[in-house]
PDB file of C-alpha atoms in Angstrom:
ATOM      1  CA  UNK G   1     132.786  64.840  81.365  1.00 44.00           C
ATOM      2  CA  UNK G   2     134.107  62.375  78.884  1.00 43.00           C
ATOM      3  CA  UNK G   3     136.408  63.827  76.238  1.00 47.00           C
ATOM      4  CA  UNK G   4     136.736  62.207  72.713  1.00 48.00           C
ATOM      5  CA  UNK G   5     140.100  61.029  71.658  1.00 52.00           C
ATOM      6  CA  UNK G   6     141.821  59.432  68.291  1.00 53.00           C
ATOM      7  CA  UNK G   7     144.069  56.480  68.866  1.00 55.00           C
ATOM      8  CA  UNK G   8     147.100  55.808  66.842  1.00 56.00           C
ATOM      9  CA  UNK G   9     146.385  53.848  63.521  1.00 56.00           C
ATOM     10  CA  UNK G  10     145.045  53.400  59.559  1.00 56.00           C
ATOM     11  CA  UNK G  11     142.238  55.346  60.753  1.00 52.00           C
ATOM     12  CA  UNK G  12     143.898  58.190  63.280  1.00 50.00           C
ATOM     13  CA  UNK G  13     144.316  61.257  60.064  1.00 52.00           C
ATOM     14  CA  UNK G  14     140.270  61.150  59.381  1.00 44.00           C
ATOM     15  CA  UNK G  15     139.107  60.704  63.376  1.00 48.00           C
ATOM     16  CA  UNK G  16     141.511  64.000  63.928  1.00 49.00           C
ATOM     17  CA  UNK G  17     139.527  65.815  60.717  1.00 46.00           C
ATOM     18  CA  UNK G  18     136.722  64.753  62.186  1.00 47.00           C
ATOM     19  CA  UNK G  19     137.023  66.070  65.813  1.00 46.00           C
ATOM     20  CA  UNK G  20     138.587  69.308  64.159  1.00 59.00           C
ATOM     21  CA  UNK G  21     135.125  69.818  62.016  1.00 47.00           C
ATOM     22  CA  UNK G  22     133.267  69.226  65.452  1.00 52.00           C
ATOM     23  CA  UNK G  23     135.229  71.465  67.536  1.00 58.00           C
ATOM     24  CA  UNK G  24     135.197  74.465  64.992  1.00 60.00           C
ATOM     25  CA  UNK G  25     131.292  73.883  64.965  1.00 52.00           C
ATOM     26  CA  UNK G  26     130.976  73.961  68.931  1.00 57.00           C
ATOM     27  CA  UNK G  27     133.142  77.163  68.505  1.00 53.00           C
ATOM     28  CA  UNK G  28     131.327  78.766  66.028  1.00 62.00           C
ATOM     29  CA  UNK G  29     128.027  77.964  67.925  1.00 60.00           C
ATOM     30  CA  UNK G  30     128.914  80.073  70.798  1.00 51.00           C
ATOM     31  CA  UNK G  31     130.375  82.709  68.611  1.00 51.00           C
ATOM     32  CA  UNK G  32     126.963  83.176  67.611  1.00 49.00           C
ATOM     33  CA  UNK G  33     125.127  83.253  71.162  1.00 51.00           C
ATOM     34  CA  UNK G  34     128.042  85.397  71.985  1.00 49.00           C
ATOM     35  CA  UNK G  35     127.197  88.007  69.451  1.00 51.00           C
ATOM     36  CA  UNK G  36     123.597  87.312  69.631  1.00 49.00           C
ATOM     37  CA  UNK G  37     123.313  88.351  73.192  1.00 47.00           C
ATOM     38  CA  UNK G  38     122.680  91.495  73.466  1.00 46.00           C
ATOM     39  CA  UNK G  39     120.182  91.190  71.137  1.00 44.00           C
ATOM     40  CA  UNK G  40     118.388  88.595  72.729  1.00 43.00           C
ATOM     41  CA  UNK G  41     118.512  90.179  76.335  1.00 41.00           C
ATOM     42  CA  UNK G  42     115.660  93.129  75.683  1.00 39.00           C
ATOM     43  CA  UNK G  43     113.225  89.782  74.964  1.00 41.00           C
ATOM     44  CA  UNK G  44     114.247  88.169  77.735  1.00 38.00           C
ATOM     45  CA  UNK G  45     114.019  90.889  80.092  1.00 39.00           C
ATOM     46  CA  UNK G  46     110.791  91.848  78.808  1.00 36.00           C
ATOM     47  CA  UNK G  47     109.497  88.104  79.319  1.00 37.00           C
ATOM     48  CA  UNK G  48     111.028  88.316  83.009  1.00 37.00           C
ATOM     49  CA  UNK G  49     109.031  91.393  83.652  1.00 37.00           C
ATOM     50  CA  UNK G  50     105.878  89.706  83.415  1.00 38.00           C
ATOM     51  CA  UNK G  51     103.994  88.798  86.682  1.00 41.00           C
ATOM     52  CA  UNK G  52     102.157  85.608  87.464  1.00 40.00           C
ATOM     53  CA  UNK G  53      99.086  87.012  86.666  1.00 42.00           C
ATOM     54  CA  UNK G  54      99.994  88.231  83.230  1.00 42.00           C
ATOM     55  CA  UNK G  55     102.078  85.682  81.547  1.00 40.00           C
ATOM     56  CA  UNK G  56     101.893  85.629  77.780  1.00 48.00           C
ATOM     57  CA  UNK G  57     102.549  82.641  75.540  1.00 43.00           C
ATOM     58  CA  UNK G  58     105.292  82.675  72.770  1.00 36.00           C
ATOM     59  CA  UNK G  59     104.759  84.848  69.617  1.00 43.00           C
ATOM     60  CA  UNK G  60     101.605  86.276  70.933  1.00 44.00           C
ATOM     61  CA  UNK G  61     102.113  90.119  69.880  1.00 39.00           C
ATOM     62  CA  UNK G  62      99.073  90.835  71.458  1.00 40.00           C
ATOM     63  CA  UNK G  63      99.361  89.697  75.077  1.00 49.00           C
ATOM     64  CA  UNK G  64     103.130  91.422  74.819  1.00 47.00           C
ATOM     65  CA  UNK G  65     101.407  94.228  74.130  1.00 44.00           C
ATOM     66  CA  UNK G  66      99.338  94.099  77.039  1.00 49.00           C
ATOM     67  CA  UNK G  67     101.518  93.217  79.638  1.00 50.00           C
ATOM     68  CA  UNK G  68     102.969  96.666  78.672  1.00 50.00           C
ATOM     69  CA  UNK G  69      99.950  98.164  79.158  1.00 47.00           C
ATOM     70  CA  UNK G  70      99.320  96.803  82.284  1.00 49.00           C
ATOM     71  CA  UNK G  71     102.871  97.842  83.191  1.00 48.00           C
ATOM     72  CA  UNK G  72     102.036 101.223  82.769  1.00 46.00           C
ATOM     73  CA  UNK G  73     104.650 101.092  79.899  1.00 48.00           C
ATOM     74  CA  UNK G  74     101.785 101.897  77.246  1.00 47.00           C
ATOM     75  CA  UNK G  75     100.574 105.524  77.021  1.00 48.00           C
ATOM     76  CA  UNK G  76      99.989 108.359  74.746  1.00 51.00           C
ATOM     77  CA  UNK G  77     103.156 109.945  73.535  1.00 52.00           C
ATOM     78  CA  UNK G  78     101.833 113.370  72.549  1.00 55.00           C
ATOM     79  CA  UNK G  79     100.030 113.360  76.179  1.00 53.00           C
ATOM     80  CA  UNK G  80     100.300 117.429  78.005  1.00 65.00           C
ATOM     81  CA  UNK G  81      98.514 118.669  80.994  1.00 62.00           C
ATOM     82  CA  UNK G  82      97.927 122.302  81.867  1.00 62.00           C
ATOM     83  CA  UNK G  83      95.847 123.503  85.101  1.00 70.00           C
ATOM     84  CA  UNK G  84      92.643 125.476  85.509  1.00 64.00           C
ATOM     85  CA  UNK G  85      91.102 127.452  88.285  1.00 64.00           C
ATOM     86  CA  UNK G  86      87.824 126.066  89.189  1.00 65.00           C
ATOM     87  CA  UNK G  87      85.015 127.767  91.362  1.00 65.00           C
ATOM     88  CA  UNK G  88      84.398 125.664  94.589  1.00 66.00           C
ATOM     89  CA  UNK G  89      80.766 125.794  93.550  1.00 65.00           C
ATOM     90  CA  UNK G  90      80.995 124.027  89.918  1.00 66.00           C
ATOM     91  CA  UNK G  91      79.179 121.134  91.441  1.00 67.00           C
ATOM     92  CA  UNK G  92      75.701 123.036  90.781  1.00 69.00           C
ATOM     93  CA  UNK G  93      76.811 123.712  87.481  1.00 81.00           C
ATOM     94  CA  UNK G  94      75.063 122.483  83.972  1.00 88.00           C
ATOM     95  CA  UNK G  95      76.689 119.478  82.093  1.00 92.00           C
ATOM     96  CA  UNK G  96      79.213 120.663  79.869  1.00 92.00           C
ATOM     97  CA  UNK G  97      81.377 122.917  82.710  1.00 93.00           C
ATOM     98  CA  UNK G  98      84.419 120.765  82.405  1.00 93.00           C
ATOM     99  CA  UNK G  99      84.063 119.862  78.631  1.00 93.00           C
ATOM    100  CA  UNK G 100      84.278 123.854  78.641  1.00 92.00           C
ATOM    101  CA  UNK G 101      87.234 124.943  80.334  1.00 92.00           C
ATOM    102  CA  UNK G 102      89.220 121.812  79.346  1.00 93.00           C
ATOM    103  CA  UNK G 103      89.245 121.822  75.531  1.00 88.00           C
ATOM    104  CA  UNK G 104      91.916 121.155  73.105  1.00 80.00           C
ATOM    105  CA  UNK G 105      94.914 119.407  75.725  1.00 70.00           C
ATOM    106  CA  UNK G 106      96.051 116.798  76.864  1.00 90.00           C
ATOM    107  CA  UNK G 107      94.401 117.005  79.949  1.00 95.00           C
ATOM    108  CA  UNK G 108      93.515 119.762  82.850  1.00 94.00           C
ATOM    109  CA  UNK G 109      94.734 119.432  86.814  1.00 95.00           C
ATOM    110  CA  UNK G 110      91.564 121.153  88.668  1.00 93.00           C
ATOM    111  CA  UNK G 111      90.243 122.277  92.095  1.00 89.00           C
ATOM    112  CA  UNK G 112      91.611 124.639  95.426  1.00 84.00           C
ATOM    113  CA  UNK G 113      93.945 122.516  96.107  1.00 89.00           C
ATOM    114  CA  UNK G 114      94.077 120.479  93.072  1.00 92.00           C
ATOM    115  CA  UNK G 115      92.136 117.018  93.403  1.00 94.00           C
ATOM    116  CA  UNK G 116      90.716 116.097  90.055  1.00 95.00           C
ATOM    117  CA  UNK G 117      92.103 115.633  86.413  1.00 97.00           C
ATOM    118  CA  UNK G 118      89.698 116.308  83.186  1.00 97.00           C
ATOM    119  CA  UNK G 119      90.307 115.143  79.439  1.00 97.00           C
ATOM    120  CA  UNK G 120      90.776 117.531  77.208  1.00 96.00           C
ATOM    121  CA  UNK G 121      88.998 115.420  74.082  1.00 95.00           C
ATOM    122  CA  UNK G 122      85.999 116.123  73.619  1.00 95.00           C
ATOM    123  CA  UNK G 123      85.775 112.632  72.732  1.00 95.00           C
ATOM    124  CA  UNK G 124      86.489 111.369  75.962  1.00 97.00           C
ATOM    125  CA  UNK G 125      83.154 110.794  77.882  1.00 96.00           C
ATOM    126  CA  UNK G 126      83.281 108.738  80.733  1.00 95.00           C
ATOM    127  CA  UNK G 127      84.250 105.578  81.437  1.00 97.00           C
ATOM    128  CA  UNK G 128      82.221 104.260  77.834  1.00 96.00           C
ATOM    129  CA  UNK G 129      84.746 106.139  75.988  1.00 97.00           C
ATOM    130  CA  UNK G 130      87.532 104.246  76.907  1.00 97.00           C
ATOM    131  CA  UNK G 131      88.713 101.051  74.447  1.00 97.00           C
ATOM    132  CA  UNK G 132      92.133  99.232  73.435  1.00 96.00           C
ATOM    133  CA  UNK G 133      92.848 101.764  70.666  1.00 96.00           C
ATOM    134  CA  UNK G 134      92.690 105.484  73.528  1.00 96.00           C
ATOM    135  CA  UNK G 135      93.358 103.415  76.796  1.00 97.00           C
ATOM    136  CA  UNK G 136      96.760 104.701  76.319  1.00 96.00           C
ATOM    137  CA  UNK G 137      95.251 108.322  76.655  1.00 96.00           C
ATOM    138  CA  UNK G 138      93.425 107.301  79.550  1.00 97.00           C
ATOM    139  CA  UNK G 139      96.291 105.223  81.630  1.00 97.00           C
ATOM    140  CA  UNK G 140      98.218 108.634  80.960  1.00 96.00           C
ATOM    141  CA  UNK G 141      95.286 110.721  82.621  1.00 97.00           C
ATOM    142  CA  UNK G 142      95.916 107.848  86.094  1.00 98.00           C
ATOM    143  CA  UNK G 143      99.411 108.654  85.777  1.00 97.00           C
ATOM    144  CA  UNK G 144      98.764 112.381  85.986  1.00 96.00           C
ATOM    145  CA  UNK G 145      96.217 111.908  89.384  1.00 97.00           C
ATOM    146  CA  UNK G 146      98.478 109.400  90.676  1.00 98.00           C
ATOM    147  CA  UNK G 147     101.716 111.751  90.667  1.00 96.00           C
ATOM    148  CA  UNK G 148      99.458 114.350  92.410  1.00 96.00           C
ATOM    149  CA  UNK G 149      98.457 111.563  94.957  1.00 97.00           C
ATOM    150  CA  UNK G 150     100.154 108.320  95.208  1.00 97.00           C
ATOM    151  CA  UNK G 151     100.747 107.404  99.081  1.00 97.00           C
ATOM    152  CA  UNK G 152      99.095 105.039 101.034  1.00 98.00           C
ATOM    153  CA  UNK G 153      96.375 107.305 102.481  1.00 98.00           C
ATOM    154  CA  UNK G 154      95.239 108.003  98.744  1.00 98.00           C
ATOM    155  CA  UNK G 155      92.676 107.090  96.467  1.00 98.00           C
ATOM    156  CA  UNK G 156      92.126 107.670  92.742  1.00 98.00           C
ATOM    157  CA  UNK G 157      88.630 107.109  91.120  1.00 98.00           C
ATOM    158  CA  UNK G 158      86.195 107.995  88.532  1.00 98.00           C
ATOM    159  CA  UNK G 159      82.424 107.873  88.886  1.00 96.00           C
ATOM    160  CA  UNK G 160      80.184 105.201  86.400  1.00 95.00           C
ATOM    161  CA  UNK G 161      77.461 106.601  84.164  1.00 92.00           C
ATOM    162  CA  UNK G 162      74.495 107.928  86.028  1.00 93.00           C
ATOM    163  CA  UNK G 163      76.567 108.736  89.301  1.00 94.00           C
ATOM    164  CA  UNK G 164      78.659 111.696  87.641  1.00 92.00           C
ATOM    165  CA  UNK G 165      77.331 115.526  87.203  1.00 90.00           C
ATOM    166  CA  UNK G 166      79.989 115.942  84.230  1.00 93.00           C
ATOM    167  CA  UNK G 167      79.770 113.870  81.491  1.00 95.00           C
ATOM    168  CA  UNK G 168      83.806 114.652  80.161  1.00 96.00           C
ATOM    169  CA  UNK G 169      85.514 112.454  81.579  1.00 97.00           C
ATOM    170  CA  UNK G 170      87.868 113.094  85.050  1.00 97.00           C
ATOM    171  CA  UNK G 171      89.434 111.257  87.975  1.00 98.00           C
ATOM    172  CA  UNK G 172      89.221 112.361  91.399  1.00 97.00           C
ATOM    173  CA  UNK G 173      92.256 112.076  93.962  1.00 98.00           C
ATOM    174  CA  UNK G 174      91.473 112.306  97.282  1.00 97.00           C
ATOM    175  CA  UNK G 175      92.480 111.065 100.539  1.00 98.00           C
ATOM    176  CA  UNK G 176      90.852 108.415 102.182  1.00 98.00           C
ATOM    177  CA  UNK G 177      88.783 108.799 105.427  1.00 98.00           C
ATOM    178  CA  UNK G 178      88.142 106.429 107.536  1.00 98.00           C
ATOM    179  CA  UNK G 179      85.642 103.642 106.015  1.00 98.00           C
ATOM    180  CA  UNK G 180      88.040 104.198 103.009  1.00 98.00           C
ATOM    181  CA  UNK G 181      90.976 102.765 105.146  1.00 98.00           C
ATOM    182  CA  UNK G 182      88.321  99.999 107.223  1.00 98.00           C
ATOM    183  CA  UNK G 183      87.758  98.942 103.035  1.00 98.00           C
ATOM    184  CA  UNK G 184      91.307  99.213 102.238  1.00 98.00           C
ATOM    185  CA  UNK G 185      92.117  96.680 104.419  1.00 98.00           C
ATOM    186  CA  UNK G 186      89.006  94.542 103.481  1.00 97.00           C
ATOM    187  CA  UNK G 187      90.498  94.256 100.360  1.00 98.00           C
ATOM    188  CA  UNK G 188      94.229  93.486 101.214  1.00 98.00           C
ATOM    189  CA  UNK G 189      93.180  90.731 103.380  1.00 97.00           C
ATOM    190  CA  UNK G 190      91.349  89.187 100.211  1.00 96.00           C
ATOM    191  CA  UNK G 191      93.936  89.877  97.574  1.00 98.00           C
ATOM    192  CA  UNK G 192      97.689  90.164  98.591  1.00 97.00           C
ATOM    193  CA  UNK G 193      98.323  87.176  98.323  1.00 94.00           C
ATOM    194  CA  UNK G 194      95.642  85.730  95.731  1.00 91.00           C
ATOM    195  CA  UNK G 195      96.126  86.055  92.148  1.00 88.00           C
ATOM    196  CA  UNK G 196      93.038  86.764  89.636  1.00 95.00           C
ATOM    197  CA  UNK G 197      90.328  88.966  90.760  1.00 98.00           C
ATOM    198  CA  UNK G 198      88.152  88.451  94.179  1.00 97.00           C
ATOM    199  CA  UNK G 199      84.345  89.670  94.628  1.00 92.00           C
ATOM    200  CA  UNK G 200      82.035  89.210  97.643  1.00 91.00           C
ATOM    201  CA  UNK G 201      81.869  91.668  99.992  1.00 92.00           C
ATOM    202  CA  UNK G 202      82.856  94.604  98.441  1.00 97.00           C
ATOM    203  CA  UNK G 203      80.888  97.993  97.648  1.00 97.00           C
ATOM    204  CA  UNK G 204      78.403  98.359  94.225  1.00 97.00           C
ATOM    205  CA  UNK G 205      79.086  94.588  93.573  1.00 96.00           C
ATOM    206  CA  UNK G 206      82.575  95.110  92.917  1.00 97.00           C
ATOM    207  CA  UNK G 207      85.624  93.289  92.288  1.00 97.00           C
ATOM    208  CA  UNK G 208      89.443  93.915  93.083  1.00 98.00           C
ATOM    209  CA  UNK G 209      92.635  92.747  92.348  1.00 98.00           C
ATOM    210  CA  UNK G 210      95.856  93.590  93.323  1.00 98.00           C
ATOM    211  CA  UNK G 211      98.706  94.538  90.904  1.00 98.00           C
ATOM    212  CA  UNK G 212     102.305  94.884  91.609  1.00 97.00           C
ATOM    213  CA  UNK G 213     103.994  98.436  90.825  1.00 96.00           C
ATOM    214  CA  UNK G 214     102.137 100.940  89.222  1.00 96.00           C
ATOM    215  CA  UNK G 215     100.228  98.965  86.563  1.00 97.00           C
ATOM    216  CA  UNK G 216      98.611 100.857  83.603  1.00 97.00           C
ATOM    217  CA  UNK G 217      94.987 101.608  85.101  1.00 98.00           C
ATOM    218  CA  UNK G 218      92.317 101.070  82.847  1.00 98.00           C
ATOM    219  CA  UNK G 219      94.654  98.863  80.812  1.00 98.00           C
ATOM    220  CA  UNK G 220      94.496  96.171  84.377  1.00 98.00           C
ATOM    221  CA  UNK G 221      90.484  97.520  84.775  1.00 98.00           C
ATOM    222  CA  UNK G 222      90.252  96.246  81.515  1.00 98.00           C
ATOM    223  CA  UNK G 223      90.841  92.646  81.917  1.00 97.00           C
ATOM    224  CA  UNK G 224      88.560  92.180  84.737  1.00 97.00           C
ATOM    225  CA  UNK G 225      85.846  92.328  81.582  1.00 92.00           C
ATOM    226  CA  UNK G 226      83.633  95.257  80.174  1.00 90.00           C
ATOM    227  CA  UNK G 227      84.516  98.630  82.167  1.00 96.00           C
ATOM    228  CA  UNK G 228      82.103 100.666  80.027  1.00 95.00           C
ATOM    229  CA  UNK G 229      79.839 100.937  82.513  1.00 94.00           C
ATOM    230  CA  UNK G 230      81.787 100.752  85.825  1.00 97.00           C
ATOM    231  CA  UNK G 231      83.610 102.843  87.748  1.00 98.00           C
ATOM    232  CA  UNK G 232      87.249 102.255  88.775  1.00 98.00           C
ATOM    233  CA  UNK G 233      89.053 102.850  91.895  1.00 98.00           C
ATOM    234  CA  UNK G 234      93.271 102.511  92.540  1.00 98.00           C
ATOM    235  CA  UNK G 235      94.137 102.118  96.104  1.00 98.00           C
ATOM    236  CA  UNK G 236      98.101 102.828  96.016  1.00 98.00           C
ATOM    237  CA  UNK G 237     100.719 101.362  98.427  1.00 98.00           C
ATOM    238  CA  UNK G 238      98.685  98.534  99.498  1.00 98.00           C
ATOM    239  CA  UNK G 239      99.945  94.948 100.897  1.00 97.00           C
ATOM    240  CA  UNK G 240     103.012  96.611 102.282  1.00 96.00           C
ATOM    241  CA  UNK G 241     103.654  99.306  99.479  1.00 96.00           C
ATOM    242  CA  UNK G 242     104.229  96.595  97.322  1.00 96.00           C
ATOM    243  CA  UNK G 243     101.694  97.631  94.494  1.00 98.00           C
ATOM    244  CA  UNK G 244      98.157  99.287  94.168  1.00 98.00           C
ATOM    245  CA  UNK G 245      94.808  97.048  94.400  1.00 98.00           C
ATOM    246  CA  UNK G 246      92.446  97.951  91.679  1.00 98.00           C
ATOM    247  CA  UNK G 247      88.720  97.923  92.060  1.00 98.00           C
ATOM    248  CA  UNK G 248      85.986  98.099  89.483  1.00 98.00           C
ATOM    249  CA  UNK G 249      82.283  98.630  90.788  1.00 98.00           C
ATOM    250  CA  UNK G 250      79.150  99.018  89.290  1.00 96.00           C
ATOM    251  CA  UNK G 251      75.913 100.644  89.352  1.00 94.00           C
ATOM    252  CA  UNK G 252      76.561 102.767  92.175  1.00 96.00           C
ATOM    253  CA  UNK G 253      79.425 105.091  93.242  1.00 96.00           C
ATOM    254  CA  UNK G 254      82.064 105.190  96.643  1.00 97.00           C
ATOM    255  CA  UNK G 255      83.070 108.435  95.977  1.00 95.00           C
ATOM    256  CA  UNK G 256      81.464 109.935  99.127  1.00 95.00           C
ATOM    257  CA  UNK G 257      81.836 107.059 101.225  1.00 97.00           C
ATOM    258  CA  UNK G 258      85.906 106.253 101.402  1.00 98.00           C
ATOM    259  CA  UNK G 259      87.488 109.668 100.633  1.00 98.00           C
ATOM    260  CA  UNK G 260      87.520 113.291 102.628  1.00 97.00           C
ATOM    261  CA  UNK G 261      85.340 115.433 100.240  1.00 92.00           C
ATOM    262  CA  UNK G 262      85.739 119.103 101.583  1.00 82.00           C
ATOM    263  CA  UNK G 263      82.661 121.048 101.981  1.00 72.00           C
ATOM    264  CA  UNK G 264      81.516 123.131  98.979  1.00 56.00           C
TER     265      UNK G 264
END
């Protein structure tokens, strides 16, 4: 690089003051973006954690705010979970059996072994109930099923209105049988490697889409449009463990058809 120099003459005392006012500036620049680092690098990492899918353009608050979501980042600070005992035969029961024993928590862990979890708010019915001002509530509830089953072999899932016997809101984990693996792999073939989500060909007219990590649930269900009326399935460890592929469906239900539902 070229470097600036004063020759000797009438003019030689104000070139010097003048290269002595630049190079305190320079040095006083990265003074700055020395000291200004480490406040700069939470930003920066947070823009780095963004996928693809989810990019966000400057200064919009909002789209920071839900690529934490999505990130799983977002949830519901004041969030416990206790466990209840429930009989093997609840499935005859009236509506209103798991609004009953789950009341005034967090959240409940049920079943012999444990395979399902309820809200506790009696606010929380069904999919409808979820929105961007509780889907923290509600990622934390995916969390909760997820840490009971998150391999490869497991599916999470909740039922749309009209295909559930309890209107409180839960989410099943189960295992997947076989036609839950044969869709599994349906899916990863269509979205590993695509970004955005991909229909045709999957159950209840749904749609999937895969998401690296372990996303926020309904936040990601969310953008695929209105969830109010779907159900929503998370297939973790898929396309090589990398992440979990979502899938919202509608108007029917898969529960019976891609998991091992014990016999009652």
């Amino acid at each position: 690089s070229r470097r600036l120099k004063c020759n000797s003459g009438p003019s030689a005392p104000v070139c010097f003051l003048l290269l002595s006012v630049a190079n305190s500036a320079i040095a006083m620049i990265f003074a700055v973006l020395i000291l200004a680092a480490p406040l700069l690098s939470p930003a920066f990492d947070a823009m780095q954690g963004l996928t693809v899918d989810d990019e966000c353009l400057a200064g919009d608050e909002q789209c920071g705010l839900n690529a934490l979501q999505l990130k799983g980042e977002v949830k519901d600070e004041n969030y416990e979970e206790v466990e209840v005992d429930l009989d093997e035969n609840w499935h005859s029961a009236p509506d209103g059996l798991l609004a009953k024993l789950c009341s005034g928590s967090g959240s409940c862990v049920m079943g012999r072994p444990p395979y399902m979890v309820v809200a506790g708010r009696a606010s929380a019915v069904g999919m409808e109930s979820i929105n961007g001002g509780n889907v923290g509530y509600f990622n934390s509830m995916a969390n909760s099923a997820w840490s009971h089953c998150g391999g490869s072999n497991c599916i999470l899932m909740t039922n749309p209105r009209g295909f559930r016997t309890q209107s409180r809101f839960h989410m099943h984990f189960r295992h997947l049988n076989g036609h839950g693996f044969h869709l599994k792999k349906q899916m990863e073939n269509k979205v590993c490697k695509s970004g955005g989500w991909q229909h045709g060909g999957f159950p209840c007219g749904g749609k999937a889409k895969f998401f690296r990590g372990h996303p926020g649930v309904f936040s990601a269900a969310m953008s695929s449009g209105g969830i109010g009326g779907a159900g929503v399935s998370v297939w973790p460890g898929a396309c090589g463990g990398g992440g979990a592929i979502i899938l919202v469906t509608y108007h029917c239900s898969i529960e019976h058809s891609v998991a091992i539902i014990p016999p009652h």
